[in-house]
Tab-separated table of C-alpha atoms and ligand atoms in Angstrom:
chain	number	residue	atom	x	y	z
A	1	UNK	CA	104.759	93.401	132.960
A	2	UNK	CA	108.000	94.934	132.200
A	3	UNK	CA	107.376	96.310	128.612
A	4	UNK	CA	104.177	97.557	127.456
A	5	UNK	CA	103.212	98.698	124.229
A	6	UNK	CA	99.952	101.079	123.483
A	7	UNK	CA	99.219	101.561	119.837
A	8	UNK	CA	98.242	105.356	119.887
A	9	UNK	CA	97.594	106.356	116.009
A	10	UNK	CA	97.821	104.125	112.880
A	11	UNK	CA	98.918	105.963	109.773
A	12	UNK	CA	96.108	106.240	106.880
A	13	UNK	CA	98.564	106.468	104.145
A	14	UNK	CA	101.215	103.975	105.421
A	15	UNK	CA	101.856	101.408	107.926
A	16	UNK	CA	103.623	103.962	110.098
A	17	UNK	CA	102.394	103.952	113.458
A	18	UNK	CA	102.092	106.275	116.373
A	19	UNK	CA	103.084	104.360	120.486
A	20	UNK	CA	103.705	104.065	123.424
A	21	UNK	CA	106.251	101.894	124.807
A	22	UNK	CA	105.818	101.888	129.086
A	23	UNK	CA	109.149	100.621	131.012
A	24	UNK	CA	109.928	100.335	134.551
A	25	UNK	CA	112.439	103.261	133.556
A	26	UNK	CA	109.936	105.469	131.939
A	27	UNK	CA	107.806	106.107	129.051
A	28	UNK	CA	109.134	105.917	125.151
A	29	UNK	CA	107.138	107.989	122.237
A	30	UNK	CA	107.505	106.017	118.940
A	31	UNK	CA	108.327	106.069	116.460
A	32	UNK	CA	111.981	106.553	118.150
A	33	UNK	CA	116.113	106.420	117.154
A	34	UNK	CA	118.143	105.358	119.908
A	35	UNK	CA	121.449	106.862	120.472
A	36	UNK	CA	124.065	104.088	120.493
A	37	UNK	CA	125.745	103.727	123.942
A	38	UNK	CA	128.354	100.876	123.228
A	39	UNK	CA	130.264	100.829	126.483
A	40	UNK	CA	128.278	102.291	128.748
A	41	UNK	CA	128.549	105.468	127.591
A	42	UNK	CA	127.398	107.295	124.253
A	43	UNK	CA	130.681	108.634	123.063
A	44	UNK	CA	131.544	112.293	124.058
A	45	UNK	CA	128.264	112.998	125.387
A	46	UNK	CA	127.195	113.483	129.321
A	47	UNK	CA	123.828	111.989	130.754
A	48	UNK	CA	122.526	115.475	130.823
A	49	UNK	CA	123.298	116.356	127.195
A	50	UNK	CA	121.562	113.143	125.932
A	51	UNK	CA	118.518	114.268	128.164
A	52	UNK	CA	118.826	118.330	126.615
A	53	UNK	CA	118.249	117.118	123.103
A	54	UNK	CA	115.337	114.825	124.866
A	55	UNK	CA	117.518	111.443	124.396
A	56	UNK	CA	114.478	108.691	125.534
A	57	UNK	CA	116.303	105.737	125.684
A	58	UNK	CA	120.202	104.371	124.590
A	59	UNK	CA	121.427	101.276	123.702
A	60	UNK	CA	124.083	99.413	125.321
A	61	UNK	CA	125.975	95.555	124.546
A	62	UNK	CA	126.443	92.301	125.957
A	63	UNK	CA	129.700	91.826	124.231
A	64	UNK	CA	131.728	94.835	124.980
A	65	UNK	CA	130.386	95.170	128.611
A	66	UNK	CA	131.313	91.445	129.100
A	67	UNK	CA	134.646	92.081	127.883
A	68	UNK	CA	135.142	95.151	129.768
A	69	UNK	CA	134.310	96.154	132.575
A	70	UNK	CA	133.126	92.465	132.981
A	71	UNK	CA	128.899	92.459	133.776
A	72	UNK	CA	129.472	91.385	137.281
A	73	UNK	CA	131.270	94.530	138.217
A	74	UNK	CA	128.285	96.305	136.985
A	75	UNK	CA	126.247	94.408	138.804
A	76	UNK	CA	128.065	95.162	141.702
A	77	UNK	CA	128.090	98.761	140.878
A	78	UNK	CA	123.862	98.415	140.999
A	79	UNK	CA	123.247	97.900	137.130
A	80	UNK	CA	124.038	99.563	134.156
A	81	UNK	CA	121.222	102.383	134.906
A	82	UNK	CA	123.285	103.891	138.229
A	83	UNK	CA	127.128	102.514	137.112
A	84	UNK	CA	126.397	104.751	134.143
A	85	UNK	CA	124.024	107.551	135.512
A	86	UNK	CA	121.290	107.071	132.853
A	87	UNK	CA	118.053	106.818	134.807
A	88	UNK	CA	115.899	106.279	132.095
A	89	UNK	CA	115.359	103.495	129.599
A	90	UNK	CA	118.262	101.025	128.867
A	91	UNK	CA	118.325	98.249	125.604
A	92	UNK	CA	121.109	96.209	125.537
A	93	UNK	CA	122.025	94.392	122.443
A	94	UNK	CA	122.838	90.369	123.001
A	95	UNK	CA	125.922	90.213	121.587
A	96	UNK	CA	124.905	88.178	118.492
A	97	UNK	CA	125.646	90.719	116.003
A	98	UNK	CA	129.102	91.572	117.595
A	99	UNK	CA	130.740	88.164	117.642
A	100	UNK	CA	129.425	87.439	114.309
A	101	UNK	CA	130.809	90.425	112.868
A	102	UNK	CA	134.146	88.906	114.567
A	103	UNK	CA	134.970	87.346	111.138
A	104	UNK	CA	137.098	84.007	111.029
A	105	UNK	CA	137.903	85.112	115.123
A	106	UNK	CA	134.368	82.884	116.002
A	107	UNK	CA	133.518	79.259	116.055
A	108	UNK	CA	129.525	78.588	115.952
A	109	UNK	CA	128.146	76.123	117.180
A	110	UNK	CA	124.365	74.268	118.395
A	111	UNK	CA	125.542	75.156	121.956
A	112	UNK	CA	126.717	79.099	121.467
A	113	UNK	CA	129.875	81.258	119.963
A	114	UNK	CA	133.456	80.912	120.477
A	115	UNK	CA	135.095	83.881	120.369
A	116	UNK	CA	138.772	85.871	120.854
A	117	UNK	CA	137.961	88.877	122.778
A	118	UNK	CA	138.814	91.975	119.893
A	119	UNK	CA	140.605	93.483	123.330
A	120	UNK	CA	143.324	90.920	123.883
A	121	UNK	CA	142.775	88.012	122.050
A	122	UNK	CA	141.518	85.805	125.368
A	123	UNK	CA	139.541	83.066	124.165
A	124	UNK	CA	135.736	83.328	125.477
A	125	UNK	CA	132.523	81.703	124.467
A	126	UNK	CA	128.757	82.973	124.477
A	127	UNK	CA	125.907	80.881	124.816
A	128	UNK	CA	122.270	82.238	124.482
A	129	UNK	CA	121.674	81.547	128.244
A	130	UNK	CA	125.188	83.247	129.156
A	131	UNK	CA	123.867	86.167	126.607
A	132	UNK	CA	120.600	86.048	128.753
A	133	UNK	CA	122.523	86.197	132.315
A	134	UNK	CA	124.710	88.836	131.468
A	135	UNK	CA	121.752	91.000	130.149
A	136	UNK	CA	120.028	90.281	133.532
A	137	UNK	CA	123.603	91.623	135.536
A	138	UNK	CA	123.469	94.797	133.396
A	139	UNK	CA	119.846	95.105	134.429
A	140	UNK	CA	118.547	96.992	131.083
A	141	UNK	CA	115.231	97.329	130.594
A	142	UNK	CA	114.934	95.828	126.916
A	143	UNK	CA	116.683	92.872	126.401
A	144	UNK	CA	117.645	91.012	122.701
A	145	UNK	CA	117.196	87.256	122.394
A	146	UNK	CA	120.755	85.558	121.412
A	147	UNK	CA	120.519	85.324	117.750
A	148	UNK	CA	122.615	84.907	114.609
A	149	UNK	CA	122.738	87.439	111.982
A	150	UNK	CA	123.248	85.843	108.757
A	151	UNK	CA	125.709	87.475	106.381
A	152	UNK	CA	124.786	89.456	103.305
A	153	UNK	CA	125.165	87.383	100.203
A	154	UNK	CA	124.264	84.274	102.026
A	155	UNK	CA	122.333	81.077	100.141
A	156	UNK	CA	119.101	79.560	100.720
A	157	UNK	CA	120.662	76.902	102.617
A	158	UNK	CA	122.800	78.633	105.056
A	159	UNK	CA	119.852	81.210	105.472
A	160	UNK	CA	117.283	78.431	107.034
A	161	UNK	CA	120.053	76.462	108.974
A	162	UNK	CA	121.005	80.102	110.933
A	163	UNK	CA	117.371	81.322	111.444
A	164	UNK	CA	116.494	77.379	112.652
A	165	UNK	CA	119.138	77.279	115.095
A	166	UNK	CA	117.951	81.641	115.909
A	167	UNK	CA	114.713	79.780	116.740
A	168	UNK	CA	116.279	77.061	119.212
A	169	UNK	CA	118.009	79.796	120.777
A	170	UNK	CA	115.228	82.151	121.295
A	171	UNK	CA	113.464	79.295	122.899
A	172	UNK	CA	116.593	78.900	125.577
A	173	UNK	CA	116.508	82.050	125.354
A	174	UNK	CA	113.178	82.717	127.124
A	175	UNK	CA	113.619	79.956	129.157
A	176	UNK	CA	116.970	81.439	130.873
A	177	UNK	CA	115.609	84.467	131.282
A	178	UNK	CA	115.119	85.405	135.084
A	179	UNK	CA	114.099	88.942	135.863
A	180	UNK	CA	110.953	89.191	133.308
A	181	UNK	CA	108.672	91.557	135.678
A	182	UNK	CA	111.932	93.991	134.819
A	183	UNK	CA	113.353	93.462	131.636
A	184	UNK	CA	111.443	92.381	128.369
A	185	UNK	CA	112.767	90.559	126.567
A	186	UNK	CA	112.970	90.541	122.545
A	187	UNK	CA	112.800	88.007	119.799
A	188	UNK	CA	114.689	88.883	117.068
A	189	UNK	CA	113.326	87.271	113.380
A	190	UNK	CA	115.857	86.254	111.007
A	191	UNK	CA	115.642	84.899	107.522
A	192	UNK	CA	117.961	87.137	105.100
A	193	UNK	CA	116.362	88.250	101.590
A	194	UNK	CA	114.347	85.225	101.060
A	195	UNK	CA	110.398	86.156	101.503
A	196	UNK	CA	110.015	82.089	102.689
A	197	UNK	CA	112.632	82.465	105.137
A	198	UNK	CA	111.359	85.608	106.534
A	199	UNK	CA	107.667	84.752	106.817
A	200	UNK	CA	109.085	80.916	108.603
A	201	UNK	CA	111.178	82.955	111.058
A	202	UNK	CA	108.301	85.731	111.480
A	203	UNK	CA	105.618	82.129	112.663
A	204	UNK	CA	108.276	80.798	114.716
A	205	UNK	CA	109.764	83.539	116.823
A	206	UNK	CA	106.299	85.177	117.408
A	207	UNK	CA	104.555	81.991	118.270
A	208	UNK	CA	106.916	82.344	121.211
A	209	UNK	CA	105.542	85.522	122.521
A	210	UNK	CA	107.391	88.206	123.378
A	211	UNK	CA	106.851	91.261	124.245
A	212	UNK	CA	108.403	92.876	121.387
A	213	UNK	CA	110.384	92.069	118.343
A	214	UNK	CA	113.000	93.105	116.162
A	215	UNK	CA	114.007	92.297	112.112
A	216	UNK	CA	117.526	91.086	112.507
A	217	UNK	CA	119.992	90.359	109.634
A	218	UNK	CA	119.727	93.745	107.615
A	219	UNK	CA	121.398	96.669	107.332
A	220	UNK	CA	124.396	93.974	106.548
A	221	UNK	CA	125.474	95.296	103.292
A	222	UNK	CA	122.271	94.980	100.934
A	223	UNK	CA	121.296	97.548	98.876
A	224	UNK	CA	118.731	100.071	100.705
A	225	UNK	CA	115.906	98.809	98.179
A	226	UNK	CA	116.152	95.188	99.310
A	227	UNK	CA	116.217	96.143	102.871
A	228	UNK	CA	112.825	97.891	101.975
A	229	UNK	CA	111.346	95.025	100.019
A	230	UNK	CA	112.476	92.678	102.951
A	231	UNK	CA	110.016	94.821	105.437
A	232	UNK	CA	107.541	95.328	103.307
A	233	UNK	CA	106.612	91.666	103.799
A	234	UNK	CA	108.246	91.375	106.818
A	235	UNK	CA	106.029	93.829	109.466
A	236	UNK	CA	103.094	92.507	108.380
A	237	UNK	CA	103.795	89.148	109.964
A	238	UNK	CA	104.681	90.941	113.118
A	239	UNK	CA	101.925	91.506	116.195
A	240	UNK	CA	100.210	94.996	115.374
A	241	UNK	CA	100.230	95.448	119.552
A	242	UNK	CA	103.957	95.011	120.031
A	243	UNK	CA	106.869	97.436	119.248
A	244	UNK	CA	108.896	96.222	116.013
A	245	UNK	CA	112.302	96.953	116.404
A	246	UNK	CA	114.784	97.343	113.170
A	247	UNK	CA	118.261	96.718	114.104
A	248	UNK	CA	121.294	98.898	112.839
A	249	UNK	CA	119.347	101.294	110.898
A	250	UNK	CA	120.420	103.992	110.151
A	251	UNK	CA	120.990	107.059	107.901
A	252	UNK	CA	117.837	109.706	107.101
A	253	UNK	CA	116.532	107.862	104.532
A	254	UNK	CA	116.291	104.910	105.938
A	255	UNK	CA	114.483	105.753	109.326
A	256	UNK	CA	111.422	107.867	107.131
A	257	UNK	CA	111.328	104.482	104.615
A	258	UNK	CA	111.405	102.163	107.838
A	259	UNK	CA	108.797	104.196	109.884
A	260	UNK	CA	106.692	104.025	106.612
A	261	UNK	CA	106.769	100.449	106.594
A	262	UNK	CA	105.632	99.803	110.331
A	263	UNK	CA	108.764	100.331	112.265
A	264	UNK	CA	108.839	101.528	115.616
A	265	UNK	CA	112.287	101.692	116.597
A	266	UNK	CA	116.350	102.117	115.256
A	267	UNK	CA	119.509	102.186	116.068
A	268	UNK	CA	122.768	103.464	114.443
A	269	UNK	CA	126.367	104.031	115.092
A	270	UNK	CA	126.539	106.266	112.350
A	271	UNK	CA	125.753	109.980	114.119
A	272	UNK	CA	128.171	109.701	116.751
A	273	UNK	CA	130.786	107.748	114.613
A	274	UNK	CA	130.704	110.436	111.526
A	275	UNK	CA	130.930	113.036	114.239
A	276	UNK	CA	134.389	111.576	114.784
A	277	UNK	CA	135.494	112.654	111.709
A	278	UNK	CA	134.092	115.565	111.285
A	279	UNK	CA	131.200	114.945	108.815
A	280	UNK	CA	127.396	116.720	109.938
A	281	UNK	CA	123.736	115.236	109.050
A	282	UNK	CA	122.158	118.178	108.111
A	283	UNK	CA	119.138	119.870	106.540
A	284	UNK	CA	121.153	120.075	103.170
A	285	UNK	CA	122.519	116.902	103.403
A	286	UNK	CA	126.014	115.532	104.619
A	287	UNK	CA	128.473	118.184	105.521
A	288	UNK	CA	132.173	117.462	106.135
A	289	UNK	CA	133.908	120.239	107.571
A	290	UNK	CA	137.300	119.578	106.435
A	291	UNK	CA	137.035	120.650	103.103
A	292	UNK	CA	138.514	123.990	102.369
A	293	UNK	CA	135.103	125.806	101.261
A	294	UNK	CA	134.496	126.235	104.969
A	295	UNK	CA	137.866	127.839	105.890
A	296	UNK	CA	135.960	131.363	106.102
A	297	UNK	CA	132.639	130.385	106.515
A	298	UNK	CA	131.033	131.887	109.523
A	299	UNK	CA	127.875	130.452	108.873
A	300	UNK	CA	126.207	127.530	110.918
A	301	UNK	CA	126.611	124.130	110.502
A	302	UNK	CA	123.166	123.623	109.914
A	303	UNK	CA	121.185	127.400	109.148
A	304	UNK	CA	117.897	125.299	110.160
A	305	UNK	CA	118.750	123.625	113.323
A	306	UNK	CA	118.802	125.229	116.585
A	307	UNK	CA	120.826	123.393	118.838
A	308	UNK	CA	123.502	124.297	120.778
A	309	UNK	CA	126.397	123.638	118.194
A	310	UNK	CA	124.319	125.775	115.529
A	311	UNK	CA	123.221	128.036	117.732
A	312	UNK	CA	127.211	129.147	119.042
A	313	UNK	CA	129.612	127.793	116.541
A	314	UNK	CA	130.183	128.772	112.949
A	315	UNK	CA	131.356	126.651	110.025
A	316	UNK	CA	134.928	128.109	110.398
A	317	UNK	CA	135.210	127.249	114.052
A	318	UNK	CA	134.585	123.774	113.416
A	319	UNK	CA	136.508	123.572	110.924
A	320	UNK	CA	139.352	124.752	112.865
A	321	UNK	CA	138.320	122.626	115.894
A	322	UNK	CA	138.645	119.187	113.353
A	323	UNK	CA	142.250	120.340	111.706
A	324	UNK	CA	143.777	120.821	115.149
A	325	UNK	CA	141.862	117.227	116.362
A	326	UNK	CA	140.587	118.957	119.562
A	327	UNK	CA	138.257	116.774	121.191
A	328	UNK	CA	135.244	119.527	121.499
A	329	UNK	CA	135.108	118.995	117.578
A	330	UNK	CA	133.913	115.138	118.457
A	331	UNK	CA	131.268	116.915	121.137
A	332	UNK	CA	129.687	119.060	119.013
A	333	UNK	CA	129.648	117.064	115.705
A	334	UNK	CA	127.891	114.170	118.204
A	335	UNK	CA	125.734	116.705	119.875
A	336	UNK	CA	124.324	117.801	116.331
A	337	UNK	CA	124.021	114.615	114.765
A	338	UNK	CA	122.153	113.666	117.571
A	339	UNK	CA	119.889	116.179	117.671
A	340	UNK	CA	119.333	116.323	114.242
A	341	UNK	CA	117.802	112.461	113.777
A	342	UNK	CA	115.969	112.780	117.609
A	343	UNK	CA	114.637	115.973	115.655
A	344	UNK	CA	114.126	113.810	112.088
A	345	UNK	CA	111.823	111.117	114.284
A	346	UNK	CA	110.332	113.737	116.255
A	347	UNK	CA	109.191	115.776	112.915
A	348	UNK	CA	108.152	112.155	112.051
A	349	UNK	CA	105.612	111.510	115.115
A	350	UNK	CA	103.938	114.951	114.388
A	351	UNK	CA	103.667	113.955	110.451
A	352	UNK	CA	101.952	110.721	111.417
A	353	UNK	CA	99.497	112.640	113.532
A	354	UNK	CA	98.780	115.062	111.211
A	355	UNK	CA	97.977	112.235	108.766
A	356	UNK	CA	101.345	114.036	106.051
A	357	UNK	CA	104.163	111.399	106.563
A	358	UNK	CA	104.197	111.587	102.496
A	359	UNK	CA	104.279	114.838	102.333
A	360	UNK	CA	106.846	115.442	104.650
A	361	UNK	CA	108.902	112.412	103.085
A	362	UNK	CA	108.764	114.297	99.875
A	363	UNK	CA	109.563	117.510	101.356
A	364	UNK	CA	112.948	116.166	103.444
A	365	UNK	CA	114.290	114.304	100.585
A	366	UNK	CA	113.989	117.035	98.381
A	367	UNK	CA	115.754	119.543	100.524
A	368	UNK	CA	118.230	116.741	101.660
A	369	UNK	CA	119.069	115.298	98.435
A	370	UNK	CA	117.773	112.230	97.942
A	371	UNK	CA	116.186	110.914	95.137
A	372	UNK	CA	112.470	109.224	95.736
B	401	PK2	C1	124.630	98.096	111.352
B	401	PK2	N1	123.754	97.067	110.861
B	401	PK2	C2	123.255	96.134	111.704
B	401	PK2	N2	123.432	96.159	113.044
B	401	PK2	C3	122.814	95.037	113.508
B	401	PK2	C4	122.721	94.556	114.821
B	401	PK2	C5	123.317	95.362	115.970
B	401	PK2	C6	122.375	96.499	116.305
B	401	PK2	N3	123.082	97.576	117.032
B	401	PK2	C7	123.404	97.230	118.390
B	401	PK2	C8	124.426	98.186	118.964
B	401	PK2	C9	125.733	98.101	118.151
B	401	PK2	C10	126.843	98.891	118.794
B	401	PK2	C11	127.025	98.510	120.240
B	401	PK2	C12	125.746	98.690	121.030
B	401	PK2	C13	124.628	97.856	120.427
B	401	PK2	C14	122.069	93.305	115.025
B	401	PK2	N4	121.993	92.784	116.297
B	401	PK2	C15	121.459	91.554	116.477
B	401	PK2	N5	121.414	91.008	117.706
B	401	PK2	N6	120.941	90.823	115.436
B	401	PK2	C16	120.941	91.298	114.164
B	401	PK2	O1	120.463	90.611	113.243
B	401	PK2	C17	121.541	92.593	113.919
B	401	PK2	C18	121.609	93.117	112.612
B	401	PK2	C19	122.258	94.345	112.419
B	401	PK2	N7	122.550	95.050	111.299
């Protein structure tokens, strides 16, 4: 089987859980964050940095690698895993998310998407068994179900139409899907804010048994409480044996509250994308290094962290690095925020087996400044 999930530890004080999930490109500890690899590459960073600060697994998508390079040339190239040099564990994304997020540039329809490429404008169109092929090309070793993500306000009424038609395509989904001894494949439950909708979509997509699953549709723009509330009835539903997979989350805060309420697995833009502009995720909170305070300050970026960019660079550096837009400010903004949240969900698997995620919950928010 080509994903394979063993339950290590439950949590007595939450539903936070300890795993194991077993690929045919290694072995993943969760609770985990994976490092978002858009196109085919996690921006600024080298194979062998994202191993140094003990990167398991990246994400990659359908859309943009469809776009460009094109999934056949990776194919050609011998999969995603050797075009890219990342020999360990690969999840591409189906798309779903991407075109939807396309705005009024999408058509949707019972058979798939309609789409102008954000590139050039080309007219394309995804269905879930052209989702399904292209994730077999790439040759990842998790692979997401086409779905629809449902926007955030969205009625009652839109809400069940989407996750219905989530359903029928999760069904075509699994039945397009070639390569399962390789790549397992995920169903992705839908179902917005509506308890109803969640625990319909929850029966339906599991009844269809995959080997893991993910809680689509969040993260969209709802306030964190609701997102919380959503899981709290939402993991339950989910098969206590498989990994649960939350999409698009996300900041500090969110992965401790997630893991606390059964998650297994994120993913987020954010680190390498604040890196960009210069902003740090750090023990104190957010730090963002153009502001004049750090002019002279030959301090670390982070006095608790010890990676590399804390470990060589002051405040001041940095600083300077980000004014003059030199592309090693990127690198080591992305190297720390990195490292800090691989750090964050590492701190997090030794709290669960040491039976204090509260404790340490209390303990990060405090010094991070977030209110409980
Ligand atoms: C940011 N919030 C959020 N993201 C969601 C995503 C995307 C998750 N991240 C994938 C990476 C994005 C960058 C390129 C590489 C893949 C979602 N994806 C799917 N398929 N369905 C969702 O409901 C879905 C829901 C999501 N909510």
């Amino acid at each position: 089987m080509a994903i394979k999930y063993e339950l290590i530890k439950e949590c007595k004080q939450t539903g936070a859980r300890l795993g194991k999930i077993h690929t045919p490109h290694g072995t993943i500890e969760t609770p985990i964050f994976m490092p978002v690899g858009t196109q085919a590459t996690v921006k600024s960073m080298t194979p062998e940095e994202l191993k140094e600060i003990e990167s398991q697994i990246i994400l990659s998508n359908t859309y943009h690698l469809y776009l460009r390079p094109g999934h056949d040339l990776v194919e050609k190239a011998g999969g995603l895993h050797k075009f890219m040099n990342w020999d360990r564990p690969i999840l591409t994304d189906s798309g779903g998310f991407q075109v939807f997020s396309l705005g009024d540039l999408r058509k949707i329809s019972e058979e798939g998407v309609e789409f102008r490429s954000h590139i050039d404008g080309s007219k394309h169109f995804i269905s879930p068994e052209k989702a399904i092929e292209i994730q077999n090309s790439l040759g990842s070793d998790i692979i997401m179900a086409f779905d629809e993500c449902a926007p955030y306000p969205a009625d009652r009424e839109y809400v069940k139409n989407s996750l219905e038609r989530t359903t029928r395509w999760a069904k075509r989904c699994k039945k397009a899907h070639k390569n399962t001894d390789t790549q397992g494949l995920f169903g992705i439950i839908q179902g917005g804010i509506y308890k109803d909708m969640r625990e319909q979509s929850a029966k339906e997509i599991t009844e269809l048994d995959f080997p893991g699953y993910a809680v689509g549709g969040l993260s969209v723009g709802e306030p964190k409480p609701l997102m919380y509330e959503v899981l709290e009835y939402t993991t339950p539903l989910m098969p206590k044996n498989k990994p649960r997979y939350l999409m698009g989350v996300g900041s500090p805060d969110c992965l401790i509250e997630g893991v606390i309420r059964g998650i297994d697995m994120f993913d987020c833009v954010l680190p390498t994308r604040i890196a960009r502009n210069g902003t740090a995720m750090t023990s104190q909170g957010r730090v963002t290094i153009k502001q004049a305070r750090f002019y002279d300050d030959f301090t670390p970026l982070d006095p608790e962290c010890d990676c590399y960019t804390c470990r060589n660079y002051t405040k001041a550096y940095l600083r300077h690095l980000f004014k003059a837009n030199e592309i090693l400010s990127a690198r080591l903004f992305s190297y720390h925020n990195l490292y800090f949240l691989l750090k964050l969900m590492k701190n997090i698997r030794e709290a669960i087996k040491n039976d204090n995620l509260l404790d340490y919950r209390k303990e990060f928010f405090e010094k991070y400044g977030y209110e409980l």
